[in-house]
Amino acid sequence: KQEVTQIPAALSVPEGENLVLNCSFTDSAIYNLQWFRQDPGKGLTSLLLIQSSQREQTSGRLNASLDKSSGRSTLYIAASQPGDSATYLCAVPTDSWGKLQFGAGTQVVVTP
Amino acid sequence: DGGITQSPKYLFRKEGQNVTLSCEQNLNHDAMYWYRQDPGQGLRLIYYSQIVNDFQKGDIAEGYSVSREKKESFPLTVTSAQKNPTAFYLCASSKGGNNQPQHFGDGTRLSIL
């Protein structure tokens, strides 16, 4: 069974520093990996979806890398801002229907 | 603006009562999903549907029921058989299959009176 892990569970950085968020998965036969952001009491916002054939996907200050062989994905957020404070979750589909297996998330605080 | 609307935002359930959470999307997506989120845990899948009039159980379907009579709507009923219903419930939709991003509503927080 696919297991998805995000370490650390929480992270605090000063404004301007680059953020590095980790996601690991046990079964490397994935279709893709999706990164989400969740603000307190809100739903999830899709940030990036990186296909299994890709090694990187970029959107603005966000860059996601994928290394299937080692079962890892990393989300980089450049020049962090207080508005980046949120919980970041990664997820992989586990069947052809799109059923997602989520990590527990990393809670990020960016201090001014 | 296209999106997913969940209602109500907060819901309270009495002992022995069934409650229904609404999820509507105007994205013209074929697939819809219900997840449950508990503090400190990742999201867990309750039910999902790829087409109208068809749905499948997820990992924690016991005590829940769904229907998919219209493409836009996927209501979730939390029955009295669900003994620990207090959680944050999230609805999502996608174009279908395993290679499309899922988009989420703003959630419904269910509590026990």
mmCIF file of C-alpha atoms in Angstrom, chain B residues 8-110:
data_model
loop_
_atom_site.group_PDB
_atom_site.id
_atom_site.type_symbol
_atom_site.label_atom_id
_atom_site.label_comp_id
_atom_site.label_asym_id
_atom_site.label_seq_id
_atom_site.Cartn_x
_atom_site.Cartn_y
_atom_site.Cartn_z
ATOM 1 C CA PRO B 8 -23.075 24.652 5.087
ATOM 2 C CA LYS B 9 -19.724 25.895 6.382
ATOM 3 C CA TYR B 10 -20.542 24.643 9.905
ATOM 4 C CA LEU B 11 -22.935 21.849 10.867
ATOM 5 C CA PHE B 12 -23.977 20.344 14.165
ATOM 6 C CA ARG B 13 -25.367 16.852 14.573
ATOM 7 C CA LYS B 14 -27.467 15.509 17.382
ATOM 8 C CA GLU B 15 -27.281 11.936 18.618
ATOM 9 C CA GLY B 16 -29.008 9.520 16.225
ATOM 10 C CA GLN B 17 -29.435 12.127 13.511
ATOM 11 C CA ASN B 18 -28.477 11.894 9.861
ATOM 12 C CA VAL B 19 -27.057 15.044 8.288
ATOM 13 C CA THR B 20 -26.324 15.859 4.650
ATOM 14 C CA LEU B 21 -23.424 17.932 3.357
ATOM 15 C CA SER B 22 -23.834 19.629 0.012
ATOM 16 C CA CYS B 23 -21.229 19.815 -2.752
ATOM 17 C CA GLU B 24 -21.894 21.545 -6.077
ATOM 18 C CA GLN B 25 -19.429 22.225 -8.913
ATOM 19 C CA ASN B 26 -19.739 24.277 -12.092
ATOM 20 C CA LEU B 27 -16.427 23.194 -13.597
ATOM 21 C CA ASN B 28 -18.066 20.582 -15.829
ATOM 22 C CA HIS B 29 -15.913 17.940 -14.125
ATOM 23 C CA ASP B 30 -16.859 14.284 -14.436
ATOM 24 C CA ALA B 31 -15.242 13.060 -11.210
ATOM 25 C CA MET B 32 -16.101 14.089 -7.672
ATOM 26 C CA TYR B 33 -14.641 13.051 -4.314
ATOM 27 C CA TRP B 34 -15.345 13.328 -0.587
ATOM 28 C CA TYR B 35 -12.510 13.440 1.934
ATOM 29 C CA ARG B 36 -12.407 13.619 5.695
ATOM 30 C CA GLN B 37 -9.653 15.547 7.524
ATOM 31 C CA ASP B 38 -8.825 15.031 11.189
ATOM 32 C CA PRO B 39 -6.256 17.128 13.128
ATOM 33 C CA GLY B 40 -2.692 16.001 12.495
ATOM 34 C CA GLN B 41 -3.748 13.501 9.834
ATOM 35 C CA GLY B 42 -3.780 13.611 6.088
ATOM 36 C CA LEU B 43 -7.014 13.555 4.144
ATOM 37 C CA ARG B 44 -8.784 10.222 3.869
ATOM 38 C CA LEU B 45 -11.113 9.299 1.029
ATOM 39 C CA ILE B 46 -14.720 8.497 1.911
ATOM 40 C CA TYR B 47 -16.420 8.062 -1.501
ATOM 41 C CA TYR B 48 -15.747 8.996 -5.093
ATOM 42 C CA SER B 49 -17.687 9.093 -8.333
ATOM 43 C CA GLN B 50 -16.436 9.093 -11.917
ATOM 44 C CA ILE B 51 -19.786 9.456 -13.672
ATOM 45 C CA VAL B 52 -23.421 10.171 -12.896
ATOM 46 C CA ASN B 53 -25.287 7.349 -11.104
ATOM 47 C CA ASP B 54 -22.072 5.561 -10.208
ATOM 48 C CA PHE B 55 -19.814 5.825 -7.154
ATOM 49 C CA GLN B 56 -17.250 3.756 -5.252
ATOM 50 C CA LYS B 57 -16.300 3.389 -1.609
ATOM 51 C CA GLY B 58 -13.066 4.896 -0.455
ATOM 52 C CA ASP B 59 -10.992 3.910 2.564
ATOM 53 C CA ILE B 60 -13.453 4.978 5.282
ATOM 54 C CA ALA B 61 -16.967 4.644 3.774
ATOM 55 C CA GLU B 62 -18.625 3.032 6.813
ATOM 56 C CA GLY B 63 -21.320 5.277 8.294
ATOM 57 C CA TYR B 64 -21.537 7.462 5.173
ATOM 58 C CA SER B 65 -23.672 7.422 2.034
ATOM 59 C CA VAL B 66 -23.642 9.406 -1.226
ATOM 60 C CA SER B 67 -25.642 9.887 -4.394
ATOM 61 C CA ARG B 68 -24.732 11.211 -7.839
ATOM 62 C CA GLU B 69 -27.946 12.030 -9.651
ATOM 63 C CA LYS B 70 -26.533 15.067 -11.434
ATOM 64 C CA LYS B 71 -23.072 15.770 -12.808
ATOM 65 C CA GLU B 72 -22.819 18.982 -10.772
ATOM 66 C CA SER B 73 -23.833 17.570 -7.398
ATOM 67 C CA PHE B 74 -22.403 14.961 -5.015
ATOM 68 C CA PRO B 75 -24.069 15.184 -1.570
ATOM 69 C CA LEU B 76 -22.663 13.259 1.394
ATOM 70 C CA THR B 77 -24.897 11.943 4.180
ATOM 71 C CA VAL B 78 -23.321 11.267 7.560
ATOM 72 C CA THR B 79 -25.542 8.647 9.145
ATOM 73 C CA SER B 80 -26.095 7.832 12.811
ATOM 74 C CA ALA B 81 -23.949 4.743 12.216
ATOM 75 C CA GLN B 82 -20.877 6.996 12.011
ATOM 76 C CA LYS B 83 -19.897 7.108 15.688
ATOM 77 C CA ASN B 84 -17.107 9.643 15.391
ATOM 78 C CA PRO B 85 -18.301 12.162 12.802
ATOM 79 C CA THR B 86 -16.548 15.255 14.167
ATOM 80 C CA ALA B 87 -14.158 16.324 11.402
ATOM 81 C CA PHE B 88 -13.559 18.704 8.510
ATOM 82 C CA TYR B 89 -15.150 17.401 5.300
ATOM 83 C CA LEU B 90 -13.766 18.373 1.911
ATOM 84 C CA CYS B 91 -15.281 17.852 -1.512
ATOM 85 C CA ALA B 92 -13.151 17.796 -4.658
ATOM 86 C CA SER B 93 -13.627 17.399 -8.384
ATOM 87 C CA SER B 94 -11.505 16.704 -11.449
ATOM 88 C CA LYS B 95 -11.869 15.957 -15.153
ATOM 89 C CA GLY B 96 -11.487 12.307 -14.222
ATOM 90 C CA GLY B 97 -8.848 9.617 -14.243
ATOM 91 C CA ASN B 98 -5.541 9.665 -12.424
ATOM 92 C CA ASN B 99 -3.729 12.357 -14.385
ATOM 93 C CA GLN B 100 -5.887 15.384 -13.713
ATOM 94 C CA PRO B 101 -5.484 17.772 -10.784
ATOM 95 C CA GLN B 102 -8.159 17.723 -8.136
ATOM 96 C CA HIS B 103 -9.746 21.006 -7.084
ATOM 97 C CA PHE B 104 -11.299 21.484 -3.665
ATOM 98 C CA GLY B 105 -14.144 23.350 -2.030
ATOM 99 C CA ASP B 106 -13.811 25.308 1.217
ATOM 100 C CA GLY B 107 -15.028 22.480 3.419
ATOM 101 C CA THR B 108 -17.738 21.818 6.009
ATOM 102 C CA ARG B 109 -16.885 21.480 9.680
ATOM 103 C CA LEU B 110 -19.152 18.961 11.414
#
